[in-house]
PDB file of C-alpha atoms in Angstrom:
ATOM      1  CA  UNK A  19      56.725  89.560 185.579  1.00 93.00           C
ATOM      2  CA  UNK A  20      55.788  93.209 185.575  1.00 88.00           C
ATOM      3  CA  UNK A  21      58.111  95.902 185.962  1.00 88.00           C
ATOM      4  CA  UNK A  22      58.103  99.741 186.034  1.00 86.00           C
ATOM      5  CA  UNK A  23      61.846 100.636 185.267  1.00 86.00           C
ATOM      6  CA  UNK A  24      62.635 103.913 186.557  1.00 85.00           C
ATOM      7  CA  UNK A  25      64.391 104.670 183.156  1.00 84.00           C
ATOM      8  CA  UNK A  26      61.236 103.874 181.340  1.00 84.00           C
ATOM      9  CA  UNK A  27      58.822 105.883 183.690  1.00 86.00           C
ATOM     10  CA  UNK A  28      56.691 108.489 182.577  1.00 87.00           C
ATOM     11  CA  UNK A  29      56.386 111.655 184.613  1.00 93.00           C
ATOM     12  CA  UNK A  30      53.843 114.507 184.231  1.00 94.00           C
ATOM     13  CA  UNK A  31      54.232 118.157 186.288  1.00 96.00           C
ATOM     14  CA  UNK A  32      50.934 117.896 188.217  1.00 93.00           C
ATOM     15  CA  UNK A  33      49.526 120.379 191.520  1.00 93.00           C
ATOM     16  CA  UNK A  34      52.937 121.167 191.403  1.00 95.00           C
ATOM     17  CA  UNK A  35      55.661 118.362 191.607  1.00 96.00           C
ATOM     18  CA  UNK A  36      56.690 116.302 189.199  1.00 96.00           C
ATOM     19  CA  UNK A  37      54.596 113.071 189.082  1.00 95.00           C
ATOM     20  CA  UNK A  38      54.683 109.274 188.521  1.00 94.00           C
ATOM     21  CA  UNK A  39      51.338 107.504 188.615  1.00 91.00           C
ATOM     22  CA  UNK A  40      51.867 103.887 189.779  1.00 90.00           C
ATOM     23  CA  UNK A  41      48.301 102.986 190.229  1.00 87.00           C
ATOM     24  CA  UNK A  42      46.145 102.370 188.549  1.00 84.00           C
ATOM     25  CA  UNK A  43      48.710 100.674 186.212  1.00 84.00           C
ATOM     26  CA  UNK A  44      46.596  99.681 182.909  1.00 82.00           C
ATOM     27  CA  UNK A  45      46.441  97.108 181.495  1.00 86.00           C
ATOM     28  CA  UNK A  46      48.543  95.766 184.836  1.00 86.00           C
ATOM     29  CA  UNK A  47      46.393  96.194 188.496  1.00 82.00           C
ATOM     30  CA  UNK A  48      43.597  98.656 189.157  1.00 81.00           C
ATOM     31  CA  UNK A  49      43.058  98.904 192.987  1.00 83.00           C
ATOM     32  CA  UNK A  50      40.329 100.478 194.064  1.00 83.00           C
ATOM     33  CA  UNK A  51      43.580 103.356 195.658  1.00 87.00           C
ATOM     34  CA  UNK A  52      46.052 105.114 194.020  1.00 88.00           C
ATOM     35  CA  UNK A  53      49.737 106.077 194.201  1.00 92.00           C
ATOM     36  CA  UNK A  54      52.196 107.708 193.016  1.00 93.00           C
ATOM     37  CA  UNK A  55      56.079 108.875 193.448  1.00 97.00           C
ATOM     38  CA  UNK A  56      55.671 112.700 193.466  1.00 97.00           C
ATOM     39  CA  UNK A  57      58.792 115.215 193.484  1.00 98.00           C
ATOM     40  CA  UNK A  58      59.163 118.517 194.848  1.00 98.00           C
ATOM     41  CA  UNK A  59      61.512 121.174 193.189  1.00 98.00           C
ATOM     42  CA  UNK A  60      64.237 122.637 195.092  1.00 98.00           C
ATOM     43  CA  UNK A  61      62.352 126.313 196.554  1.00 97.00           C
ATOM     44  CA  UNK A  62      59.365 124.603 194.914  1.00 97.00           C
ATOM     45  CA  UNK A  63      55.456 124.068 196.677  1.00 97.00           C
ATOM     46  CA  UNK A  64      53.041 122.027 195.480  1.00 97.00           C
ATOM     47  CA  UNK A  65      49.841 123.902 194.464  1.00 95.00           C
ATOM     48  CA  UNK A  66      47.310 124.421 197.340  1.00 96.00           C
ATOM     49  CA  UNK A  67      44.860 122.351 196.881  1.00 95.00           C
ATOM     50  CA  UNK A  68      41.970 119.932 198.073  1.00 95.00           C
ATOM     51  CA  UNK A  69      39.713 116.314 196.932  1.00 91.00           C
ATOM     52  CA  UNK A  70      37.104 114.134 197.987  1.00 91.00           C
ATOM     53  CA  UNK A  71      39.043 111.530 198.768  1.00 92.00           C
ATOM     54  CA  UNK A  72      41.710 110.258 201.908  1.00 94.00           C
ATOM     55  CA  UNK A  73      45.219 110.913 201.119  1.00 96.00           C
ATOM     56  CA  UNK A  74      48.664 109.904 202.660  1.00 97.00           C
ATOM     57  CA  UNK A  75      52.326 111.233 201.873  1.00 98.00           C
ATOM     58  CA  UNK A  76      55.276 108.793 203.232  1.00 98.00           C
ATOM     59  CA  UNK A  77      58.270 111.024 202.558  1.00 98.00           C
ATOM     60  CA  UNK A  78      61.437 109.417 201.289  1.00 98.00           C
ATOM     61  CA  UNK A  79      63.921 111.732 200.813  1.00 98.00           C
ATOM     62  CA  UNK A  80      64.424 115.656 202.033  1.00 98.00           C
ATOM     63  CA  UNK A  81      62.740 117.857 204.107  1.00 98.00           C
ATOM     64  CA  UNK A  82      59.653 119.648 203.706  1.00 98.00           C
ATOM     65  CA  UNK A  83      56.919 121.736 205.239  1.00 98.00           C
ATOM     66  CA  UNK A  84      53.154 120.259 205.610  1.00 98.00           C
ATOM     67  CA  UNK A  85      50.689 122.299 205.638  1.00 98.00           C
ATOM     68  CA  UNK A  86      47.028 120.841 206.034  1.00 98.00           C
ATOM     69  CA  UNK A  87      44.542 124.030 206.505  1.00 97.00           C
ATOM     70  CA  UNK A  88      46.067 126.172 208.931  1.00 96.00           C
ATOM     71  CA  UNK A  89      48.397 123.678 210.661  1.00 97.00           C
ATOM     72  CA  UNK A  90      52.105 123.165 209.250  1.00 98.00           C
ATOM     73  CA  UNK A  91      54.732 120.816 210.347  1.00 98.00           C
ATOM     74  CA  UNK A  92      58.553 120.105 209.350  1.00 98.00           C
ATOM     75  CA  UNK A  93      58.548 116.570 207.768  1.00 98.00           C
ATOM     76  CA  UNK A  94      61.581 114.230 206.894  1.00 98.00           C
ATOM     77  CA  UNK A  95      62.606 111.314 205.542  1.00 98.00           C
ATOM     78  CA  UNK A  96      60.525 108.615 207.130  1.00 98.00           C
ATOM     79  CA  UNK A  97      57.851 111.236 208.100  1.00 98.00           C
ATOM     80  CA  UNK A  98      54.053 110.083 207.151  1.00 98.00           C
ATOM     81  CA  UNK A  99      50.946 112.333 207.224  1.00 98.00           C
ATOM     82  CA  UNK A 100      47.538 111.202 207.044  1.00 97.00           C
ATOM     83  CA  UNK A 101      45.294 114.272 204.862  1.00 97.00           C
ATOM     84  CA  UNK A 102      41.732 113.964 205.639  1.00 96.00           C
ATOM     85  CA  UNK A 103      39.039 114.250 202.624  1.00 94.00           C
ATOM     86  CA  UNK A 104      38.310 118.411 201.624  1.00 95.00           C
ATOM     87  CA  UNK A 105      41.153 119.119 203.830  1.00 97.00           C
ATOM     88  CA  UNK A 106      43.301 122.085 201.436  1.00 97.00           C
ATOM     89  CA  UNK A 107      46.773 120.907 201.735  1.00 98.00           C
ATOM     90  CA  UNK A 108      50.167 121.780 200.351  1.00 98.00           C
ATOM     91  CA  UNK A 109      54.144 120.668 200.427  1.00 98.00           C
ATOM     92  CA  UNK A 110      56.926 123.066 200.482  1.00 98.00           C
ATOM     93  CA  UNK A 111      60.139 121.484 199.696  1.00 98.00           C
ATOM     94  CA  UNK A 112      62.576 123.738 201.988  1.00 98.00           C
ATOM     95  CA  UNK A 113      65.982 122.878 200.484  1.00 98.00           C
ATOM     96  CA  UNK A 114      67.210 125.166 197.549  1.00 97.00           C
ATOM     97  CA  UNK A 115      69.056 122.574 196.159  1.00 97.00           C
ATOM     98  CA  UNK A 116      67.298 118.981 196.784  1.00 97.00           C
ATOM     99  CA  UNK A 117      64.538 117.644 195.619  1.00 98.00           C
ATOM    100  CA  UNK A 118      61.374 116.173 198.341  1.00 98.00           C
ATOM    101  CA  UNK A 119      60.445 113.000 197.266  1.00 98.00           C
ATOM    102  CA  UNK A 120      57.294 111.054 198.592  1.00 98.00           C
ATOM    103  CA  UNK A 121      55.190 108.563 197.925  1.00 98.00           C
ATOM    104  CA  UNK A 122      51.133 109.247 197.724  1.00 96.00           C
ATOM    105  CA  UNK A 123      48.664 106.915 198.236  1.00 94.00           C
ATOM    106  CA  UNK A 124      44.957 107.991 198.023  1.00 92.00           C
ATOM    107  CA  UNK A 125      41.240 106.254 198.761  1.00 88.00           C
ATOM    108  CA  UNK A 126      38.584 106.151 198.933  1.00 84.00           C
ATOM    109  CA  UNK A 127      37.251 108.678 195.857  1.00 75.00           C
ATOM    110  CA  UNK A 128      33.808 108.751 194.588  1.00 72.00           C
ATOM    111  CA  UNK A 129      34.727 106.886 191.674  1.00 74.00           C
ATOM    112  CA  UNK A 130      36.689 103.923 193.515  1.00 74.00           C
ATOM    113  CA  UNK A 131      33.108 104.040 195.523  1.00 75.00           C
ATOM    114  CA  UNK A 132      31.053 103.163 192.495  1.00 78.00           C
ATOM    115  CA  UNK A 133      33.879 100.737 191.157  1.00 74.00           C
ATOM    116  CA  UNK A 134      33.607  99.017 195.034  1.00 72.00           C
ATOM    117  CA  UNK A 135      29.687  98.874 194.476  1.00 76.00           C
ATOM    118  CA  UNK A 136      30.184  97.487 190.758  1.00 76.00           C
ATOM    119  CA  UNK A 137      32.508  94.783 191.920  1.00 72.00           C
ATOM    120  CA  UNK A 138      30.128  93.654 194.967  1.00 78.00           C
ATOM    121  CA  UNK A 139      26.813  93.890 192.740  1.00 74.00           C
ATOM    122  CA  UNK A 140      24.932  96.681 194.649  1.00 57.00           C
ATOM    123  CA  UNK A 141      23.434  99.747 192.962  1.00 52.00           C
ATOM    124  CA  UNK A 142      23.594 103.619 193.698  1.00 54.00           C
ATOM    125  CA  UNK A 143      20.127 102.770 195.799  1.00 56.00           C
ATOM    126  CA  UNK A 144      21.952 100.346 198.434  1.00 53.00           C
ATOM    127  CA  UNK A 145      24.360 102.500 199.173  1.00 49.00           C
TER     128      UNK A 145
END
């Protein structure tokens, strides 16, 4: 059985929020998607920023501002935004004293592409 204990977790401060990568998991699973628990410092906003690949943020706990381009919305626990590929993004945590926990899952990157190809046996010409 595998298990990621909380305790035992490793968290990095990346664009912003503290971050636990859950997948890939080495040596574990490697999905062709990734995801990760991300947290959001009370007054805290994640860095603006933008990919080439499909992201989604399912929020757990507090509340928070989305902000995808020019559009912004209040989000909650429960709350799920889809964030389209090259789209610049950002999430403002607007308690002072909570944290804004969600959970990211991303697709569909360049990368994961050629890993898709290299599993199904076609080359960068078929595609």
């Amino acid at each position: 059985m595998q298990i990621q204990k909380f305790s035992e977790a490793a968290t990095k401060y990346e664009y912003g929020c503290d971050l636990r990568r859950i997948y890939p998991w080495p040596e574990v699973a490697s999905p062709l998607w990734g995801t990760a628990i991300a947290s959001v410092r009370p007054g805290e906003c994640t860095m603006p920023h933008s990919h080439n690949e499909f992201e989604t943020f399912l929020v757990l706990s507090g509340r928070g501002k989305m902000t995808i381009e020019d559009e912004s919305e209040e989000m909650v626990a429960g709350d799920v935004v889809f964030i389209p590929k090259e789209k610049h993004h950002r999430f403002a945590n607007l308690s002072d004293r909570d944290p804004l926990v969600f959970l990211t899952i991303f697709w569909d990157s360049p990368e994961a592409r050629e890993r898709m190809a290299e599993l199904v046996g076609t080359s960068k010409e078929d595609r």
